[in-house]
XYZ file of C-alpha atoms in Angstrom:
684
model
C 35.634 42.321 38.251
C 38.444 40.747 40.226
C 40.834 38.691 38.213
C 41.058 35.072 39.178
C 44.597 34.275 40.324
C 46.333 32.002 37.918
C 49.724 30.775 36.901
C 52.243 33.435 35.944
C 53.318 33.310 32.297
C 56.695 31.747 31.582
C 58.455 34.844 30.159
C 61.723 32.989 29.641
C 60.055 30.523 27.304
C 58.605 33.293 25.098
C 61.962 35.110 24.986
C 63.624 31.896 23.886
C 61.093 31.431 21.054
C 61.544 35.048 19.933
C 65.346 34.720 19.768
C 65.087 31.544 17.713
C 62.698 33.244 15.263
C 64.902 36.326 14.882
C 68.012 34.239 14.304
C 66.179 32.168 11.711
C 64.904 35.273 9.907
C 68.385 36.810 9.912
C 70.024 33.717 8.474
C 67.347 33.289 5.836
C 67.484 36.943 4.838
C 71.252 36.827 4.519
C 71.022 33.755 2.328
C 68.251 35.129 0.122
C 70.608 37.714 -1.423
C 71.641 36.131 -4.697
C 75.096 37.228 -5.839
C 77.203 35.946 -8.728
C 80.888 35.430 -7.892
C 83.312 36.589 -10.611
C 87.092 36.637 -11.125
C 89.321 39.664 -10.503
C 90.114 40.004 -14.248
C 86.402 40.188 -14.966
C 86.074 42.970 -12.360
C 88.763 44.999 -14.087
C 87.144 44.435 -17.505
C 83.746 45.632 -16.260
C 85.272 48.848 -14.943
C 87.206 49.430 -18.161
C 84.033 48.884 -20.288
C 82.116 51.307 -18.057
C 79.547 48.622 -17.165
C 79.581 49.383 -13.414
C 76.720 51.614 -12.201
C 77.907 51.712 -8.561
C 79.871 49.503 -6.207
C 80.373 48.842 -2.481
C 83.516 47.596 -0.824
C 82.727 45.954 2.530
C 84.753 43.498 4.608
C 87.153 42.691 1.693
C 84.127 41.915 -0.501
C 83.404 43.989 -3.609
C 79.722 44.309 -4.587
C 79.172 45.565 -8.180
C 75.814 46.701 -9.561
C 75.889 46.643 -13.351
C 74.196 49.014 -15.791
C 72.895 46.244 -18.004
C 72.284 42.614 -17.046
C 75.506 40.703 -16.940
C 74.636 37.214 -18.153
C 71.182 37.787 -16.640
C 72.628 38.969 -13.292
C 72.524 42.621 -12.219
C 74.777 42.211 -9.137
C 78.127 40.438 -8.892
C 80.683 40.029 -6.106
C 84.358 39.355 -5.735
C 86.403 38.536 -2.622
C 89.509 40.704 -2.720
C 92.708 39.123 -1.487
C 94.387 42.519 -1.117
C 92.472 45.784 -1.096
C 95.669 47.751 -1.789
C 96.187 46.025 -5.168
C 92.615 46.911 -6.235
C 93.192 50.499 -5.152
C 96.429 50.748 -7.143
C 94.915 49.135 -10.250
C 91.556 50.820 -10.419
C 91.867 53.953 -8.269
C 92.498 56.437 -11.092
C 89.822 54.884 -13.325
C 87.240 55.020 -10.537
C 88.015 58.698 -9.869
C 87.753 59.528 -13.569
C 84.436 57.684 -14.051
C 82.979 59.295 -10.929
C 83.772 62.759 -12.325
C 82.357 61.927 -15.746
C 79.187 60.490 -14.249
C 79.724 56.928 -15.371
C 79.808 55.831 -11.743
C 76.715 57.173 -10.011
C 77.862 56.317 -6.494
C 80.256 54.178 -4.583
C 81.205 53.290 -0.986
C 84.906 52.771 -0.870
C 86.760 52.685 2.453
C 89.818 50.465 2.332
C 90.705 51.297 5.960
C 89.384 49.073 8.795
C 88.031 45.521 8.176
C 85.998 43.360 10.631
C 88.117 40.794 12.566
C 87.211 37.115 12.321
C 86.353 36.772 16.011
C 83.870 39.635 15.768
C 82.184 37.943 12.829
C 81.462 34.773 14.834
C 80.493 36.669 18.016
C 76.724 36.813 17.176
C 76.633 33.047 16.744
C 78.384 32.524 20.084
C 75.863 34.825 21.816
C 72.898 32.961 20.304
C 74.309 29.614 21.450
C 74.968 30.942 24.965
C 71.461 32.341 25.275
C 70.033 29.033 24.052
C 72.013 27.056 26.657
C 71.060 29.418 29.521
C 67.365 29.213 28.675
C 67.500 25.423 28.367
C 69.196 25.147 31.746
C 66.618 27.484 33.314
C 63.682 25.522 31.927
C 65.066 22.145 32.978
C 65.888 23.473 36.421
C 62.371 24.843 36.803
C 60.660 21.628 35.696
C 62.700 19.318 37.886
C 63.204 21.673 40.814
C 59.599 21.890 42.089
C 60.388 19.783 45.128
C 63.583 21.506 46.093
C 65.857 19.879 43.562
C 67.118 20.976 40.189
C 68.547 19.622 37.002
C 71.647 18.583 38.895
C 69.728 17.455 41.994
C 67.682 14.522 40.720
C 69.532 12.190 43.054
C 69.062 14.355 46.152
C 66.556 13.133 48.738
C 63.744 15.593 49.376
C 63.830 15.327 53.149
C 62.058 17.565 55.625
C 63.831 18.287 58.889
C 61.789 18.090 62.064
C 63.654 21.082 63.450
C 61.907 23.250 60.881
C 58.666 22.933 62.819
C 57.643 25.671 65.223
C 56.555 23.292 68.000
C 58.469 20.264 69.189
C 56.308 17.157 69.611
C 56.819 15.014 72.708
C 55.117 12.010 74.272
C 52.902 14.437 76.221
C 51.229 15.294 72.888
C 50.437 11.626 72.205
C 47.469 10.112 74.035
C 45.767 6.742 74.007
C 48.927 4.829 73.047
C 50.576 4.007 76.371
C 51.945 0.582 75.370
C 53.305 1.925 72.099
C 55.125 4.717 73.929
C 56.664 2.197 76.323
C 58.125 0.257 73.386
C 59.620 3.430 71.958
C 61.094 4.593 75.270
C 64.054 2.264 74.697
C 64.936 4.024 71.464
C 64.644 7.423 73.125
C 66.884 6.299 76.005
C 69.455 4.852 73.577
C 69.631 8.082 71.592
C 70.108 10.029 74.822
C 72.708 7.722 76.374
C 74.037 5.113 73.899
C 77.075 4.241 76.055
C 74.902 2.482 78.628
C 73.675 -0.006 76.043
C 77.015 -0.428 74.277
C 78.732 -1.269 77.583
C 76.316 -4.177 78.091
C 76.737 -5.386 74.512
C 73.139 -4.543 73.636
C 72.167 -3.536 70.122
C 69.334 -1.127 69.724
C 66.854 -1.984 66.944
C 67.989 -0.562 63.632
C 64.470 -0.089 62.408
C 60.992 0.260 63.875
C 57.921 -0.326 61.713
C 54.681 1.310 62.860
C 51.681 -0.611 61.547
C 48.054 0.349 61.927
C 44.939 1.858 60.343
C 45.133 5.367 58.876
C 44.796 8.221 61.336
C 45.900 6.357 64.463
C 48.959 8.573 65.063
C 51.896 6.675 63.562
C 53.585 9.801 62.217
C 52.899 11.640 65.474
C 54.600 8.847 67.423
C 57.716 9.070 65.250
C 57.886 12.855 65.736
C 57.454 12.378 69.492
C 60.428 9.998 69.592
C 62.610 12.597 67.888
C 61.293 15.324 70.171
C 61.899 13.324 73.347
C 65.414 12.334 72.295
C 66.150 15.874 71.017
C 67.729 14.579 67.811
C 67.325 15.450 64.156
C 64.210 14.079 62.468
C 64.412 13.493 58.699
C 61.044 12.639 57.194
C 60.331 11.555 53.632
C 57.473 9.838 51.852
C 57.860 6.514 50.102
C 56.572 8.011 46.863
C 59.390 10.608 46.868
C 61.862 7.901 45.872
C 60.005 7.032 42.672
C 60.881 9.338 39.786
C 60.666 9.481 36.011
C 64.348 8.782 35.476
C 65.957 5.402 36.035
C 68.286 5.157 39.009
C 66.982 8.264 40.769
C 65.272 6.282 43.547
C 68.419 4.412 44.536
C 70.452 7.632 44.428
C 67.980 9.350 46.725
C 68.153 6.484 49.206
C 71.958 6.836 49.333
C 71.687 10.582 49.756
C 69.079 10.185 52.526
C 71.371 8.009 54.619
C 74.348 10.250 53.878
C 72.411 13.219 55.257
C 71.394 11.241 58.348
C 74.987 10.150 59.052
C 76.171 13.759 58.933
C 73.442 14.763 61.413
C 73.783 11.673 63.648
C 72.275 10.897 66.047
C 69.177 11.158 63.864
C 65.918 9.433 63.029
C 64.886 8.692 59.463
C 61.118 8.448 59.093
C 59.691 6.981 55.861
C 55.942 7.482 55.622
C 53.884 5.062 53.497
C 56.841 2.769 52.963
C 54.636 0.304 51.065
C 54.989 2.609 48.041
C 58.617 1.499 47.679
C 58.834 -1.643 49.836
C 56.402 -3.964 48.043
C 57.328 -7.579 47.509
C 59.742 -8.211 44.658
C 59.286 -10.720 41.879
C 56.088 -9.367 40.375
C 57.307 -10.069 36.844
C 56.555 -6.534 35.734
C 60.137 -5.447 35.329
C 62.374 -8.100 36.804
C 65.595 -6.961 38.420
C 65.658 -3.832 36.263
C 62.432 -2.439 37.655
C 63.040 1.033 39.098
C 61.042 0.361 42.259
C 62.941 -2.859 42.927
C 66.270 -1.099 42.460
C 65.179 1.470 45.039
C 64.146 -1.279 47.458
C 67.456 -3.093 46.951
C 69.382 0.064 47.821
C 67.211 0.583 50.909
C 67.952 -2.968 52.062
C 71.684 -2.417 51.617
C 71.668 0.899 53.473
C 69.715 -0.493 56.423
C 71.831 -3.605 56.910
C 74.726 -3.836 54.480
C 78.490 -3.485 54.606
C 78.329 0.104 55.782
C 77.538 1.018 59.379
C 74.877 3.514 60.374
C 75.997 4.533 63.850
C 73.388 6.662 65.587
C 70.868 6.421 62.749
C 67.522 4.726 63.428
C 64.986 4.125 60.679
C 61.285 4.417 61.470
C 58.571 3.739 58.942
C 54.779 3.735 58.861
C 52.337 1.718 56.789
C 48.840 0.302 56.924
C 49.687 -2.513 54.483
C 52.369 -4.550 56.229
C 51.109 -7.687 54.467
C 52.497 -6.548 51.098
C 55.975 -5.550 52.300
C 58.990 -7.557 51.158
C 60.104 -10.215 53.647
C 63.729 -9.065 53.395
C 62.639 -5.671 54.677
C 60.943 -7.145 57.750
C 63.724 -9.478 58.888
C 65.769 -8.794 62.064
C 68.627 -6.434 61.344
C 66.442 -4.119 59.311
C 63.028 -3.582 60.845
C 63.735 -5.453 64.061
C 60.582 -4.327 65.786
C 57.017 -3.950 64.606
C 54.642 -1.897 66.721
C 50.915 -2.104 66.032
C 49.156 1.227 66.515
C 45.480 0.341 66.719
C 42.249 2.187 67.374
C 42.083 3.815 70.811
C 39.784 2.415 73.491
C 37.339 4.509 75.508
C 40.058 5.632 77.927
C 42.412 6.526 75.082
C 39.677 8.431 73.254
C 38.982 10.501 76.351
C 42.677 11.380 76.685
C 42.866 12.277 72.994
C 39.813 14.518 73.358
C 41.487 16.290 76.275
C 44.505 17.061 74.092
C 42.442 18.314 71.141
C 40.197 20.407 73.415
C 43.157 22.461 74.636
C 42.686 26.109 73.818
C 38.975 25.620 73.063
C 36.254 27.256 75.162
C 34.070 24.370 76.352
C 30.738 24.775 78.089
C 30.044 23.136 81.432
C 27.719 20.553 79.862
C 30.474 19.118 77.638
C 31.317 15.661 79.000
C 34.436 14.288 77.300
C 33.852 10.859 78.835
C 30.379 10.702 77.300
C 31.781 11.807 73.929
C 34.470 9.118 74.129
C 31.792 6.552 74.953
C 29.802 7.427 71.850
C 32.724 7.526 69.409
C 33.755 3.876 69.335
C 35.849 3.145 66.248
C 37.095 6.735 65.910
C 40.792 7.253 65.309
C 42.841 10.091 66.743
C 42.463 12.011 63.482
C 38.679 11.535 63.599
C 38.516 12.893 67.147
C 40.617 15.909 66.204
C 38.299 16.551 63.274
C 35.290 16.137 65.580
C 36.453 18.838 68.015
C 37.397 21.146 65.154
C 33.966 20.744 63.537
C 32.323 21.489 66.887
C 34.371 24.683 67.202
C 33.411 25.719 63.666
C 29.724 25.115 64.378
C 29.905 27.194 67.570
C 31.594 30.052 65.702
C 29.009 29.851 62.924
C 26.226 30.110 65.500
C 27.940 33.102 67.164
C 28.414 31.305 70.470
C 31.259 32.224 72.844
C 31.787 28.564 73.795
C 31.337 25.011 72.516
C 28.338 23.266 74.041
C 27.290 19.629 73.952
C 24.799 20.468 71.207
C 27.645 21.447 68.860
C 29.568 18.308 69.785
C 26.560 16.090 69.030
C 25.918 17.850 65.727
C 29.596 17.576 64.823
C 29.535 13.842 65.616
C 26.633 13.326 63.231
C 28.419 15.413 60.617
C 31.601 13.349 60.895
C 29.706 10.038 60.790
C 27.187 10.728 58.036
C 27.880 14.172 56.628
C 26.068 17.479 57.171
C 22.302 17.759 57.406
C 20.586 18.595 54.123
C 17.405 20.270 55.313
C 17.027 22.109 52.014
C 16.656 18.882 50.051
C 13.130 18.524 48.666
C 11.592 15.259 49.947
C 8.120 14.150 48.921
C 5.570 13.176 51.557
C 5.635 9.591 50.302
C 9.411 9.325 50.668
C 9.288 11.036 54.036
C 6.698 8.563 55.324
C 8.670 5.614 53.962
C 11.847 6.877 55.649
C 10.045 7.388 58.952
C 8.658 3.839 59.042
C 11.997 2.447 57.857
C 14.005 4.120 60.627
C 11.335 3.401 63.215
C 11.603 -0.269 62.261
C 15.358 -0.266 62.948
C 14.879 1.469 66.296
C 12.022 -0.714 67.567
C 13.761 -3.965 66.636
C 17.026 -2.791 68.222
C 15.275 -1.805 71.467
C 13.946 -5.325 72.036
C 17.156 -7.136 71.135
C 19.527 -8.021 73.933
C 22.913 -7.595 72.290
C 22.326 -4.498 70.122
C 23.627 -1.115 71.285
C 20.978 1.327 72.554
C 19.485 3.895 70.205
C 21.120 7.307 70.461
C 19.141 9.265 67.875
C 16.609 8.713 65.102
C 16.325 11.217 62.274
C 14.643 11.400 58.894
C 16.649 14.473 57.866
C 18.941 13.541 54.931
C 22.636 13.254 55.771
C 25.007 12.832 52.834
C 23.574 10.071 50.626
C 21.321 8.691 53.376
C 17.689 9.788 53.500
C 17.566 9.113 57.232
C 19.435 7.185 59.869
C 19.256 5.502 63.246
C 22.362 6.115 65.336
C 23.420 3.655 68.031
C 25.729 4.463 70.926
C 27.929 1.577 72.138
C 28.010 1.020 75.883
C 31.463 -0.581 75.816
C 34.355 -1.413 73.485
C 34.223 -4.941 72.137
C 37.182 -6.901 70.848
C 35.154 -9.955 69.813
C 31.603 -10.627 68.748
C 29.573 -13.695 69.645
C 27.295 -15.528 67.251
C 24.197 -14.205 69.013
C 25.446 -10.635 68.623
C 26.103 -11.053 64.905
C 22.699 -12.678 64.405
C 20.963 -9.801 66.175
C 22.876 -7.347 63.998
C 21.288 -9.036 60.977
C 17.858 -8.878 62.628
C 18.292 -5.173 63.312
C 19.505 -4.515 59.756
C 16.337 -6.109 58.372
C 14.103 -3.996 60.614
C 13.721 -1.223 58.043
C 12.803 -3.526 55.150
C 10.331 -5.583 57.208
C 8.716 -2.430 58.592
C 8.114 -1.151 55.060
C 6.534 -4.450 54.045
C 4.300 -4.866 57.102
C 3.044 -1.325 57.551
C 3.258 0.246 54.086
C 2.522 -2.882 52.052
C 5.506 -2.094 49.820
C 9.306 -2.220 49.764
C 11.864 0.275 48.469
C 15.492 0.596 47.453
C 16.298 2.397 50.692
C 17.173 -0.901 52.366
C 19.932 -1.806 49.902
C 22.716 -0.772 52.274
C 21.134 -2.685 55.163
C 20.796 -5.810 53.039
C 24.404 -5.569 51.914
C 25.585 -5.190 55.502
C 23.470 -8.133 56.682
C 24.641 -10.309 53.786
C 28.301 -9.622 54.583
C 27.790 -10.530 58.236
C 25.911 -13.735 57.422
C 28.438 -14.903 54.846
C 31.379 -14.211 57.160
C 29.638 -16.181 59.908
C 29.665 -19.218 57.614
C 32.865 -18.865 55.567
C 35.241 -17.034 57.918
C 34.215 -17.692 61.509
C 32.989 -21.288 61.110
C 29.632 -20.673 62.822
C 27.688 -23.224 60.759
C 26.600 -26.453 62.475
C 26.257 -28.104 59.095
C 29.723 -27.230 57.753
C 31.568 -27.103 61.049
C 34.468 -24.853 62.122
C 36.095 -24.672 58.700
C 37.214 -21.510 56.951
C 36.057 -21.078 53.358
C 37.298 -17.539 53.010
C 38.289 -16.614 49.439
C 39.195 -13.008 50.140
C 42.952 -13.648 49.800
C 44.294 -12.587 46.431
C 47.560 -11.918 44.737
C 48.887 -8.436 45.371
C 50.190 -8.362 41.798
C 47.081 -9.582 39.966
C 44.432 -7.653 41.865
C 41.192 -8.312 43.665
C 39.056 -9.167 40.644
C 41.392 -11.697 39.015
C 43.337 -13.040 41.987
C 40.480 -14.562 44.011
C 40.255 -18.335 43.934
C 37.812 -20.690 45.646
C 39.261 -23.273 47.987
C 36.100 -25.378 48.003
C 33.870 -27.257 45.574
C 30.654 -26.127 43.930
C 28.713 -28.458 46.215
C 30.178 -26.726 49.263
C 29.382 -23.345 47.706
C 25.757 -24.457 47.371
C 25.677 -25.464 51.040
C 27.138 -22.083 52.008
C 24.364 -20.331 50.092
C 21.766 -22.502 51.856
C 23.234 -21.712 55.268
C 23.245 -17.978 54.534
C 19.633 -18.227 53.379
C 18.750 -20.100 56.570
C 20.258 -17.315 58.711
C 18.272 -14.704 56.792
C 15.040 -16.663 57.161
C 15.501 -16.946 60.923
C 16.426 -13.264 61.180
C 13.405 -12.173 59.126
C 11.128 -14.311 61.317
C 12.562 -12.828 64.509
C 12.310 -9.310 63.098
C 8.677 -9.811 62.096
C 7.798 -11.092 65.556
C 9.208 -7.977 67.245
C 7.601 -5.542 64.815
C 4.213 -7.236 65.050
C 4.267 -7.421 68.827
C 5.224 -3.740 69.219
C 3.344 -2.330 66.275
C 1.730 0.452 68.356
C 5.103 1.817 69.388
C 6.465 1.566 65.838
C 3.547 3.497 64.359
C 3.747 6.097 67.116
C 7.502 6.490 66.578
C 7.088 6.870 62.812
C 4.357 9.473 63.153
C 6.419 11.330 65.747
C 9.307 11.454 63.258
C 6.998 12.727 60.515
C 6.031 15.573 62.799
C 9.351 16.384 64.501
C 11.970 14.897 62.087
C 14.211 13.909 65.012
C 13.922 11.815 68.140
C 16.570 11.433 70.812
C 17.475 8.057 72.250
C 16.269 9.137 75.687
C 12.818 10.085 74.399
C 12.627 6.871 72.385
C 13.369 4.788 75.482
C 10.601 6.612 77.369
C 8.356 6.119 74.357
C 8.888 2.360 74.517
C 8.482 2.182 78.307
C 5.170 4.089 78.208
C 3.565 2.289 75.274
C 4.146 4.946 72.652
C 3.371 7.997 74.796
C 5.855 10.410 76.330
C 5.399 11.424 79.975
C 3.596 14.748 80.578
C 5.466 17.984 79.719
C 8.180 16.046 77.826
C 6.689 15.268 74.458
C 8.159 17.271 71.635
C 11.439 18.095 73.377
C 13.250 17.592 70.087
C 11.092 20.166 68.282
C 10.864 23.651 69.742
C 7.551 24.809 68.269
C 4.291 26.309 69.532
C 2.335 23.622 67.663
C 3.442 21.052 70.266
C 0.667 22.242 72.598
C -1.941 20.307 70.591
C 0.270 17.338 69.651
C -1.533 14.822 71.912
C -4.826 14.847 70.010
C -3.109 14.864 66.619
C -0.793 11.994 67.565
C -3.678 9.875 68.892
C -5.677 10.410 65.732
C -2.760 9.599 63.406
C -1.767 6.571 65.449
C -5.313 5.147 65.449
C -5.712 5.657 61.697
C -2.350 4.025 60.896
C -3.160 0.985 63.077
C -6.594 0.617 61.513
C -5.106 0.723 57.986
C -2.525 -1.940 58.874
C -5.162 -4.255 60.374
C -7.473 -3.733 57.421
C -4.737 -4.833 55.000
C -4.110 -7.957 57.083
C -7.812 -8.865 57.088
C -7.961 -8.436 53.317
C -4.948 -10.725 52.855
C -6.475 -13.417 55.069
C -9.848 -13.180 53.354
C -8.173 -13.527 49.951
C -6.434 -16.707 51.131
C -2.984 -15.324 50.607
C -0.200 -17.496 51.933
C 2.399 -14.715 52.066
C 1.512 -13.425 55.543
C 1.970 -16.857 57.060
C 5.520 -17.086 55.679
C 6.543 -13.544 56.485
C 4.848 -13.178 59.871
C 4.902 -15.597 62.812
C 1.799 -16.916 64.477
C 2.116 -14.363 67.281
C 0.974 -11.718 64.840
C -2.551 -13.085 64.897
C -2.568 -13.114 68.679
C -1.486 -9.486 68.724
C -4.294 -8.559 66.349
C -6.935 -10.357 68.409
C -5.606 -8.829 71.584
C -5.841 -5.334 70.137
C -9.152 -5.544 68.258
C -10.927 -8.570 69.663
C -11.238 -10.141 66.194
C -9.635 -12.805 63.988
C -8.773 -15.487 66.531
C -5.850 -17.505 65.193
C -6.351 -21.134 64.343
């Protein structure tokens, strides 16, 4: 069995414990010897009375073992001031008693005695070993990031020159305007005399603001690469440490390093970790984070000059930064790095497809068109996933099939074909997704369907994917309303065709509710309330989302908002029911097709709708490569007819029972559709 790699044992720690134990045992053992100290006259008397059994003379100390207990003590000691006097006084007596057998044994060497410095040497060694081990342990604990016990105040910077490849503007795509703004800084770092001669002052700081993954850090590296200067990068969290004052010391050290390497660029990633607004009341002026921010403010625009040093920082939470940090003289310029448009996405895909073997059918423009809302990091991940899928399938190149599968994997997670799904759940999912697709097809402002699948992806049991035809910066009221109608398509399809509803529509309902409430409270799209904002999403950055929200309107207005949201939902449900009832044949055919094939492409679905629920000859079943497709026509017709008959039978039963629910959920056109299909039940 292979051993699982783990952490190496800290041998120094165990050695330190062992030394402490041995020293303790030695001291205790030396103290446990109980001796009775006597006078020199008493020593002489004991020898004269032949009470000494044997003795030892060691280090000017005389140890006497008596023949009979001496006041209850068998061993006594005496510290000799002069060994020569004892030798002169007792030498002959000792020799005589040794010959007569009175003294059994003795160890008597009055020659060399241990010096005082040698006696304290063991204690000095123990103390030195203790100090060395303590220093080693402290240095190991605090030196994980490159520092040590004496380097708490050193900034843990990473030099851009350590990288193997220099990043330039050629490696940055989809951010043309942002690169133009940064060209000035690059030109200044290359030729500062041109600007100084005109009295111009280059911005001291540039703040890159934008969503995560849009390339803020890459832009900063490209500036350093284009200017060919040193690039010192550090994270905002690296300033915060356990010990008080370390953050401010690291800020000073960071700017000291940059001044020595000038011209240089300091890049602080996630600056919101240290640059949050002051005055939270959590620590006052003695708060460690505030002290770090104060030092950063002083270094950027204080009494000292930072010639040739430009500070760049990145954040996606510019709203919580301290106002003193954003004023001119510190971060003079803010550059918003947003999501790339279709042209930018295509350029980004070209960069990330370098070195990858692409098939002839791979259309980067088509991929860019279908990846609206993707950041640069998402597109890089997309191409990498496609390459991994091609390698897993033992293909020598990346085809469009791998790109499409990778797109679905990035959006919703990998397919989970092994998940056990009951026939009931599978049928419910098919009708749910078919409802979304059919409603979307007959709405004007909803993006066309790209793919319908009932194969589980991540937490979703199935999904309908839409491909945008263009990038939109704004959304009209009609577009938002149709989004709500489309979101309700799954729930209404379940109710109309399965006579039941499920929890699978919870995400759709949440999405539709958010859109409807924003239409009323944020965008002022209510005729009853007018163009007034009732948004209560703003909250204190110090209290939090749950406790900091406050309503800026009365309870009566809140009741009107609820009524307006309910009115939007009622209209959307009515519109959704009209579409589903009018095109019920296509919905049932689409659902049954999904039950059989599990997937349906947007192209086949469009042909399905144009041909009344039937694919043109020799094209049906293109999504499912199986021999059973040869007899799919008869099976599909039989399933479709049975499903339609069941739906109409339930409607007749509801009308015969006098139920009022169908009249509220379905419009009057539903009855006309029924009579047109079956020749029965003329509507009143």
